[in-house]
Amino acid sequence: NAGVTQTPKFQVLKTGQSMTLQCAQDMNHEYMSWYRQDPGMGLRLIHYSVGAGITDQGEVPNGYNVSRSTTEDFPLRLLSAAPSQTSVYFCASTKRGTGVANYGYTFGSGTRLTVV
Amino acid sequence: GENVEQHPSTLSVQEGDSAVIKCTYSDSASNYFPWYKQELGKGPQLIIDIRSNVGEKKDQRIAVTLNKTAKHFSLHITETQPEDSAVYFCAASLIYGNNRLAFGKGNQVVVIP
């Protein structure tokens, strides 16, 4: 089925561990992004990419790394997990638009991460 | 940068009544305004969007209106049903061609049977 696939769905990490959250889309979308969702905080942008080889920081990038070697994949790396990174993480993608031709995002189903 | 605010944070309505959620935005250059619905345990899903060159858009029981002068846009749900219970997010595009969206903090809508 076409869409955005996130793995794993659940993860528990110990403080200081590292891990990679996977995100893949099969819609040939140029734009991909990572958000974290915390109670009362809405969706906050961590990192985004407008195409393969191009990434940029969002509003809460500290503690996270990304890379975009292919159009399909956009993994999010936690370098040294901290309890403050306990959250639900969503990956989203869209066709790249210009001017008024922006398009809606397709979100994955999320990864629920707990750091203890 | 763009700042999007949603009101009210929680809205309870009787089944069959209408629900209205309002969002305000700060950047007059924003030109794209989508609404997302998030059901429990799932990712947000686009339900309707509007571009700055129109003032209203409808899709069955949902509609969105845009007031560019006042910099606010609203989601209207008519004849609410229990399956409309969810968190609704509004968003606004930041910069032409950038694709970044600024999201509001979300509204919890509860439809009481």
PDB file of C-alpha atoms in Angstrom:
ATOM      1  CA  ASN A   1       0.000   0.000   0.000  1.00  0.00           C
ATOM      2  CA  ALA A   2       1.283   3.449  -0.888  1.00  0.00           C
ATOM      3  CA  GLY A   3       2.114   5.644   2.042  1.00  0.00           C
ATOM      4  CA  VAL A   4       4.644   6.422   4.753  1.00  0.00           C
ATOM      5  CA  THR A   5       5.999   3.503   6.768  1.00  0.00           C
ATOM      6  CA  GLN A   6       7.612   4.020  10.152  1.00  0.00           C
ATOM      7  CA  THR A   7       9.481   1.426  12.175  1.00  0.00           C
ATOM      8  CA  PRO A   8       9.534   0.479  14.954  1.00  0.00           C
ATOM      9  CA  LYS A   9       6.083   1.315  16.362  1.00  0.00           C
ATOM     10  CA  PHE A  10       7.286   1.162  19.965  1.00  0.00           C
ATOM     11  CA  GLN A  11      10.731   1.414  21.507  1.00  0.00           C
ATOM     12  CA  VAL A  12      12.163   1.655  25.008  1.00  0.00           C
ATOM     13  CA  LEU A  13      15.697   2.973  25.363  1.00  0.00           C
ATOM     14  CA  LYS A  14      18.010   3.500  28.268  1.00  0.00           C
ATOM     15  CA  THR A  15      19.543   6.916  28.779  1.00  0.00           C
ATOM     16  CA  GLY A  16      22.648   7.258  26.646  1.00  0.00           C
ATOM     17  CA  GLN A  17      21.719   4.612  24.088  1.00  0.00           C
ATOM     18  CA  SER A  18      21.500   5.473  20.428  1.00  0.00           C
ATOM     19  CA  MET A  19      19.009   4.292  17.868  1.00  0.00           C
ATOM     20  CA  THR A  20      17.588   5.031  14.439  1.00  0.00           C
ATOM     21  CA  LEU A  21      13.925   5.566  13.665  1.00  0.00           C
ATOM     22  CA  GLN A  22      13.156   4.468  10.137  1.00  0.00           C
ATOM     23  CA  CYS A  23      10.878   6.245   7.684  1.00  0.00           C
ATOM     24  CA  ALA A  24      10.186   5.175   4.110  1.00  0.00           C
ATOM     25  CA  GLN A  25       7.700   6.432   1.503  1.00  0.00           C
ATOM     26  CA  ASP A  26       6.808   4.991  -1.883  1.00  0.00           C
ATOM     27  CA  MET A  27       5.056   8.005  -3.380  1.00  0.00           C
ATOM     28  CA  ASN A  28       8.176   9.614  -4.883  1.00  0.00           C
ATOM     29  CA  HIS A  29       7.709  12.620  -2.603  1.00  0.00           C
ATOM     30  CA  GLU A  30      10.568  15.070  -2.589  1.00  0.00           C
ATOM     31  CA  TYR A  31       9.815  16.586   0.806  1.00  0.00           C
ATOM     32  CA  MET A  32      10.134  14.578   4.025  1.00  0.00           C
ATOM     33  CA  SER A  33      10.108  15.669   7.624  1.00  0.00           C
ATOM     34  CA  TRP A  34      10.202  14.461  11.215  1.00  0.00           C
ATOM     35  CA  TYR A  35       7.973  15.753  13.990  1.00  0.00           C
ATOM     36  CA  ARG A  36       7.683  14.988  17.645  1.00  0.00           C
ATOM     37  CA  GLN A  37       4.360  15.162  19.429  1.00  0.00           C
ATOM     38  CA  ASP A  38       4.167  15.850  23.125  1.00  0.00           C
ATOM     39  CA  PRO A  39       1.037  16.503  25.233  1.00  0.00           C
ATOM     40  CA  GLY A  40      -0.075  20.115  24.894  1.00  0.00           C
ATOM     41  CA  MET A  41       2.758  20.951  22.506  1.00  0.00           C
ATOM     42  CA  GLY A  42       1.287  19.972  19.169  1.00  0.00           C
ATOM     43  CA  LEU A  43       3.607  18.873  16.375  1.00  0.00           C
ATOM     44  CA  ARG A  44       7.114  20.270  16.482  1.00  0.00           C
ATOM     45  CA  LEU A  45       9.442  20.004  13.509  1.00  0.00           C
ATOM     46  CA  ILE A  46      12.767  18.301  14.176  1.00  0.00           C
ATOM     47  CA  HIS A  47      14.413  18.065  10.742  1.00  0.00           C
ATOM     48  CA  TYR A  48      13.261  18.159   7.162  1.00  0.00           C
ATOM     49  CA  SER A  49      14.551  17.428   3.674  1.00  0.00           C
ATOM     50  CA  VAL A  50      13.520  18.895   0.317  1.00  0.00           C
ATOM     51  CA  GLY A  51      15.254  16.157  -1.661  1.00  0.00           C
ATOM     52  CA  ALA A  52      17.985  13.538  -1.655  1.00  0.00           C
ATOM     53  CA  GLY A  53      21.211  14.922  -0.234  1.00  0.00           C
ATOM     54  CA  ILE A  54      19.535  18.002   1.288  1.00  0.00           C
ATOM     55  CA  THR A  55      18.519  18.318   4.940  1.00  0.00           C
ATOM     56  CA  ASP A  56      17.826  21.200   7.266  1.00  0.00           C
ATOM     57  CA  GLN A  57      16.953  21.831  10.892  1.00  0.00           C
ATOM     58  CA  GLY A  58      13.499  22.488  12.223  1.00  0.00           C
ATOM     59  CA  GLU A  59      12.585  24.081  15.528  1.00  0.00           C
ATOM     60  CA  VAL A  60      13.812  21.310  17.874  1.00  0.00           C
ATOM     61  CA  PRO A  61      16.842  19.650  16.193  1.00  0.00           C
ATOM     62  CA  ASN A  62      19.157  19.201  19.181  1.00  0.00           C
ATOM     63  CA  GLY A  63      20.000  15.578  19.927  1.00  0.00           C
ATOM     64  CA  TYR A  64      18.861  14.331  16.526  1.00  0.00           C
ATOM     65  CA  ASN A  65      20.606  13.693  13.212  1.00  0.00           C
ATOM     66  CA  VAL A  66      19.167  12.947   9.790  1.00  0.00           C
ATOM     67  CA  SER A  67      20.413  12.027   6.354  1.00  0.00           C
ATOM     68  CA  ARG A  68      18.696  11.637   2.989  1.00  0.00           C
ATOM     69  CA  SER A  69      20.644   9.374   0.673  1.00  0.00           C
ATOM     70  CA  THR A  70      17.596   8.310  -1.355  1.00  0.00           C
ATOM     71  CA  THR A  71      14.238   9.853  -2.207  1.00  0.00           C
ATOM     72  CA  GLU A  72      12.434   7.058  -0.364  1.00  0.00           C
ATOM     73  CA  ASP A  73      14.170   6.976   3.023  1.00  0.00           C
ATOM     74  CA  PHE A  74      14.644   9.555   5.753  1.00  0.00           C
ATOM     75  CA  PRO A  75      15.986   7.995   8.977  1.00  0.00           C
ATOM     76  CA  LEU A  76      16.131   9.896  12.262  1.00  0.00           C
ATOM     77  CA  ARG A  77      19.025   9.137  14.578  1.00  0.00           C
ATOM     78  CA  LEU A  78      19.084   9.709  18.300  1.00  0.00           C
ATOM     79  CA  LEU A  79      22.716  10.086  19.224  1.00  0.00           C
ATOM     80  CA  SER A  80      22.530   9.688  23.002  1.00  0.00           C
ATOM     81  CA  ALA A  81      18.969   9.235  24.218  1.00  0.00           C
ATOM     82  CA  ALA A  82      17.703  11.384  27.083  1.00  0.00           C
ATOM     83  CA  PRO A  83      14.429  11.178  29.037  1.00  0.00           C
ATOM     84  CA  SER A  84      13.423  14.505  27.437  1.00  0.00           C
ATOM     85  CA  GLN A  85      13.271  12.687  24.103  1.00  0.00           C
ATOM     86  CA  THR A  86      10.417  10.508  25.306  1.00  0.00           C
ATOM     87  CA  SER A  87       7.738  11.314  22.763  1.00  0.00           C
ATOM     88  CA  VAL A  88       5.764  10.120  19.779  1.00  0.00           C
ATOM     89  CA  TYR A  89       7.635  10.673  16.536  1.00  0.00           C
ATOM     90  CA  PHE A  90       5.949  11.147  13.188  1.00  0.00           C
ATOM     91  CA  CYS A  91       7.441  11.149   9.741  1.00  0.00           C
ATOM     92  CA  ALA A  92       5.612  12.999   6.961  1.00  0.00           C
ATOM     93  CA  SER A  93       6.120  13.476   3.254  1.00  0.00           C
ATOM     94  CA  THR A  94       4.676  15.552   0.433  1.00  0.00           C
ATOM     95  CA  LYS A  95       5.257  16.534  -3.141  1.00  0.00           C
ATOM     96  CA  ARG A  96       7.401  19.615  -3.341  1.00  0.00           C
ATOM     97  CA  GLY A  97       5.328  22.587  -4.351  1.00  0.00           C
ATOM     98  CA  THR A  98       6.019  26.163  -5.234  1.00  0.00           C
ATOM     99  CA  GLY A  99       3.943  29.223  -4.578  1.00  0.00           C
ATOM    100  CA  VAL A 100       0.307  28.330  -3.972  1.00  0.00           C
ATOM    101  CA  ALA A 101       0.844  24.790  -5.229  1.00  0.00           C
ATOM    102  CA  ASN A 102       1.620  23.361  -1.809  1.00  0.00           C
ATOM    103  CA  TYR A 103       0.268  19.939  -1.117  1.00  0.00           C
ATOM    104  CA  GLY A 104      -0.929  18.116   1.966  1.00  0.00           C
ATOM    105  CA  TYR A 105       1.364  15.949   4.034  1.00  0.00           C
ATOM    106  CA  THR A 106       1.037  12.188   4.349  1.00  0.00           C
ATOM    107  CA  PHE A 107       1.952  11.086   7.853  1.00  0.00           C
ATOM    108  CA  GLY A 108       3.208   7.741   9.061  1.00  0.00           C
ATOM    109  CA  SER A 109       1.548   5.978  11.992  1.00  0.00           C
ATOM    110  CA  GLY A 110       4.234   7.053  14.441  1.00  0.00           C
ATOM    111  CA  THR A 111       6.903   5.621  16.737  1.00  0.00           C
ATOM    112  CA  ARG A 112       6.260   5.789  20.460  1.00  0.00           C
ATOM    113  CA  LEU A 113       9.629   6.178  22.175  1.00  0.00           C
ATOM    114  CA  THR A 114      10.272   5.941  25.902  1.00  0.00           C
ATOM    115  CA  VAL A 115      13.677   6.780  27.343  1.00  0.00           C
ATOM    116  CA  VAL A 116      14.272   5.533  30.881  1.00  0.00           C
TER     117      VAL A 116
ATOM    118  CA  GLY B   1       8.587  32.713  11.947  1.00  0.00           C
ATOM    119  CA  GLU B   2       4.950  31.738  11.509  1.00  0.00           C
ATOM    120  CA  ASN B   3       2.877  31.249  14.642  1.00  0.00           C
ATOM    121  CA  VAL B   4      -0.432  29.394  14.493  1.00  0.00           C
ATOM    122  CA  GLU B   5      -2.869  29.368  17.390  1.00  0.00           C
ATOM    123  CA  GLN B   6      -5.999  27.263  17.793  1.00  0.00           C
ATOM    124  CA  HIS B   7      -9.098  27.918  19.896  1.00  0.00           C
ATOM    125  CA  PRO B   8     -10.670  26.364  21.866  1.00  0.00           C
ATOM    126  CA  SER B   9      -8.313  23.638  23.079  1.00  0.00           C
ATOM    127  CA  THR B  10     -11.173  21.272  23.860  1.00  0.00           C
ATOM    128  CA  LEU B  11     -14.631  21.280  22.367  1.00  0.00           C
ATOM    129  CA  SER B  12     -17.542  19.067  23.374  1.00  0.00           C
ATOM    130  CA  VAL B  13     -20.637  18.918  21.188  1.00  0.00           C
ATOM    131  CA  GLN B  14     -23.826  16.888  21.137  1.00  0.00           C
ATOM    132  CA  GLU B  15     -24.152  14.458  18.272  1.00  0.00           C
ATOM    133  CA  GLY B  16     -25.855  16.180  15.385  1.00  0.00           C
ATOM    134  CA  ASP B  17     -24.743  19.668  16.370  1.00  0.00           C
ATOM    135  CA  SER B  18     -22.067  21.694  14.572  1.00  0.00           C
ATOM    136  CA  ALA B  19     -18.479  22.189  15.700  1.00  0.00           C
ATOM    137  CA  VAL B  20     -16.297  25.140  14.788  1.00  0.00           C
ATOM    138  CA  ILE B  21     -12.567  25.418  15.412  1.00  0.00           C
ATOM    139  CA  LYS B  22     -10.762  28.659  14.726  1.00  0.00           C
ATOM    140  CA  CYS B  23      -7.096  29.240  13.999  1.00  0.00           C
ATOM    141  CA  THR B  24      -5.148  32.451  13.724  1.00  0.00           C
ATOM    142  CA  TYR B  25      -1.831  32.897  11.983  1.00  0.00           C
ATOM    143  CA  SER B  26       0.786  35.607  12.137  1.00  0.00           C
ATOM    144  CA  ASP B  27       2.572  35.656   8.767  1.00  0.00           C
ATOM    145  CA  SER B  28       0.577  37.448   6.084  1.00  0.00           C
ATOM    146  CA  ALA B  29       2.698  35.679   3.443  1.00  0.00           C
ATOM    147  CA  SER B  30       1.224  32.274   4.357  1.00  0.00           C
ATOM    148  CA  ASN B  31      -0.808  30.968   1.442  1.00  0.00           C
ATOM    149  CA  TYR B  32      -1.790  27.395   2.261  1.00  0.00           C
ATOM    150  CA  PHE B  33      -3.937  26.255   5.195  1.00  0.00           C
ATOM    151  CA  PRO B  34      -4.584  22.542   5.763  1.00  0.00           C
ATOM    152  CA  TRP B  35      -6.518  20.780   8.500  1.00  0.00           C
ATOM    153  CA  TYR B  36      -5.549  17.407   9.890  1.00  0.00           C
ATOM    154  CA  LYS B  37      -7.532  14.904  11.947  1.00  0.00           C
ATOM    155  CA  GLN B  38      -5.723  12.612  14.356  1.00  0.00           C
ATOM    156  CA  GLU B  39      -7.530   9.641  15.799  1.00  0.00           C
ATOM    157  CA  LEU B  40      -6.235   7.935  18.899  1.00  0.00           C
ATOM    158  CA  GLY B  41      -3.025   6.008  18.236  1.00  0.00           C
ATOM    159  CA  LYS B  42      -2.747   7.116  14.624  1.00  0.00           C
ATOM    160  CA  GLY B  43      -0.901   9.698  12.597  1.00  0.00           C
ATOM    161  CA  PRO B  44      -2.588  12.924  11.490  1.00  0.00           C
ATOM    162  CA  GLN B  45      -4.573  12.691   8.274  1.00  0.00           C
ATOM    163  CA  LEU B  46      -5.311  15.560   5.912  1.00  0.00           C
ATOM    164  CA  ILE B  47      -9.065  16.197   5.774  1.00  0.00           C
ATOM    165  CA  ILE B  48      -9.342  19.500   3.933  1.00  0.00           C
ATOM    166  CA  ASP B  49      -7.167  22.381   2.852  1.00  0.00           C
ATOM    167  CA  ILE B  50      -7.619  25.855   1.431  1.00  0.00           C
ATOM    168  CA  ARG B  51      -5.379  28.150  -0.540  1.00  0.00           C
ATOM    169  CA  SER B  52      -5.222  31.884  -0.217  1.00  0.00           C
ATOM    170  CA  ASN B  53      -6.978  32.549  -3.513  1.00  0.00           C
ATOM    171  CA  VAL B  54     -10.343  31.234  -2.195  1.00  0.00           C
ATOM    172  CA  GLY B  55     -12.418  32.142   0.822  1.00  0.00           C
ATOM    173  CA  GLU B  56     -14.296  28.899   1.470  1.00  0.00           C
ATOM    174  CA  LYS B  57     -14.108  25.230   0.577  1.00  0.00           C
ATOM    175  CA  LYS B  58     -16.555  22.428   1.369  1.00  0.00           C
ATOM    176  CA  ASP B  59     -16.321  18.659   1.350  1.00  0.00           C
ATOM    177  CA  GLN B  60     -19.506  16.933   2.488  1.00  0.00           C
ATOM    178  CA  ARG B  61     -19.927  17.721   6.209  1.00  0.00           C
ATOM    179  CA  ILE B  62     -16.735  19.704   6.610  1.00  0.00           C
ATOM    180  CA  ALA B  63     -15.848  23.164   5.396  1.00  0.00           C
ATOM    181  CA  VAL B  64     -13.027  25.611   5.867  1.00  0.00           C
ATOM    182  CA  THR B  65     -13.263  29.384   5.670  1.00  0.00           C
ATOM    183  CA  LEU B  66     -10.393  31.839   5.331  1.00  0.00           C
ATOM    184  CA  ASN B  67     -10.259  35.499   6.266  1.00  0.00           C
ATOM    185  CA  LYS B  68      -6.956  36.837   4.985  1.00  0.00           C
ATOM    186  CA  THR B  69      -7.535  40.329   6.304  1.00  0.00           C
ATOM    187  CA  ALA B  70      -8.030  39.117   9.858  1.00  0.00           C
ATOM    188  CA  LYS B  71      -5.529  36.282   9.388  1.00  0.00           C
ATOM    189  CA  HIS B  72      -7.759  33.529  10.642  1.00  0.00           C
ATOM    190  CA  PHE B  73      -9.304  30.388   9.225  1.00  0.00           C
ATOM    191  CA  SER B  74     -11.885  28.025  10.650  1.00  0.00           C
ATOM    192  CA  LEU B  75     -12.960  24.408  10.352  1.00  0.00           C
ATOM    193  CA  HIS B  76     -16.696  23.751  10.380  1.00  0.00           C
ATOM    194  CA  ILE B  77     -18.101  20.270  10.982  1.00  0.00           C
ATOM    195  CA  THR B  78     -21.855  19.920  10.550  1.00  0.00           C
ATOM    196  CA  GLU B  79     -24.121  17.097  11.761  1.00  0.00           C
ATOM    197  CA  THR B  80     -21.373  15.773  13.997  1.00  0.00           C
ATOM    198  CA  GLN B  81     -21.084  12.031  14.543  1.00  0.00           C
ATOM    199  CA  PRO B  82     -19.190  10.012  17.171  1.00  0.00           C
ATOM    200  CA  GLU B  83     -16.490   9.195  14.599  1.00  0.00           C
ATOM    201  CA  ASP B  84     -15.715  12.908  14.382  1.00  0.00           C
ATOM    202  CA  SER B  85     -14.226  12.664  17.886  1.00  0.00           C
ATOM    203  CA  ALA B  86     -10.492  13.275  17.420  1.00  0.00           C
ATOM    204  CA  VAL B  87      -7.756  15.857  17.705  1.00  0.00           C
ATOM    205  CA  TYR B  88      -7.777  18.415  14.909  1.00  0.00           C
ATOM    206  CA  PHE B  89      -4.692  20.360  13.870  1.00  0.00           C
ATOM    207  CA  CYS B  90      -4.593  23.436  11.716  1.00  0.00           C
ATOM    208  CA  ALA B  91      -1.458  24.563   9.929  1.00  0.00           C
ATOM    209  CA  ALA B  92      -0.118  27.302   7.700  1.00  0.00           C
ATOM    210  CA  SER B  93       2.655  27.309   5.156  1.00  0.00           C
ATOM    211  CA  LEU B  94       5.649  29.446   6.033  1.00  0.00           C
ATOM    212  CA  ILE B  95       7.422  30.419   2.826  1.00  0.00           C
ATOM    213  CA  TYR B  96       6.688  30.064  -0.855  1.00  0.00           C
ATOM    214  CA  GLY B  97       8.152  26.846  -2.207  1.00  0.00           C
ATOM    215  CA  ASN B  98       9.545  25.736   1.135  1.00  0.00           C
ATOM    216  CA  ASN B  99       6.801  23.228   2.016  1.00  0.00           C
ATOM    217  CA  ARG B 100       7.310  23.761   5.733  1.00  0.00           C
ATOM    218  CA  LEU B 101       4.138  23.883   7.768  1.00  0.00           C
ATOM    219  CA  ALA B 102       3.608  25.578  11.125  1.00  0.00           C
ATOM    220  CA  PHE B 103       1.079  23.585  13.159  1.00  0.00           C
ATOM    221  CA  GLY B 104      -1.265  24.719  15.858  1.00  0.00           C
ATOM    222  CA  LYS B 105      -1.288  22.802  19.144  1.00  0.00           C
ATOM    223  CA  GLY B 106      -4.451  20.919  18.302  1.00  0.00           C
ATOM    224  CA  ASN B 107      -8.080  20.816  19.426  1.00  0.00           C
ATOM    225  CA  GLN B 108      -9.695  17.848  21.111  1.00  0.00           C
ATOM    226  CA  VAL B 109     -13.220  17.458  19.759  1.00  0.00           C
ATOM    227  CA  VAL B 110     -15.547  15.184  21.699  1.00  0.00           C
ATOM    228  CA  VAL B 111     -18.904  14.281  20.186  1.00  0.00           C
ATOM    229  CA  ILE B 112     -21.342  13.181  22.870  1.00  0.00           C
ATOM    230  CA  PRO B 113     -23.836  10.560  21.655  1.00  0.00           C
TER     231      PRO B 113
END
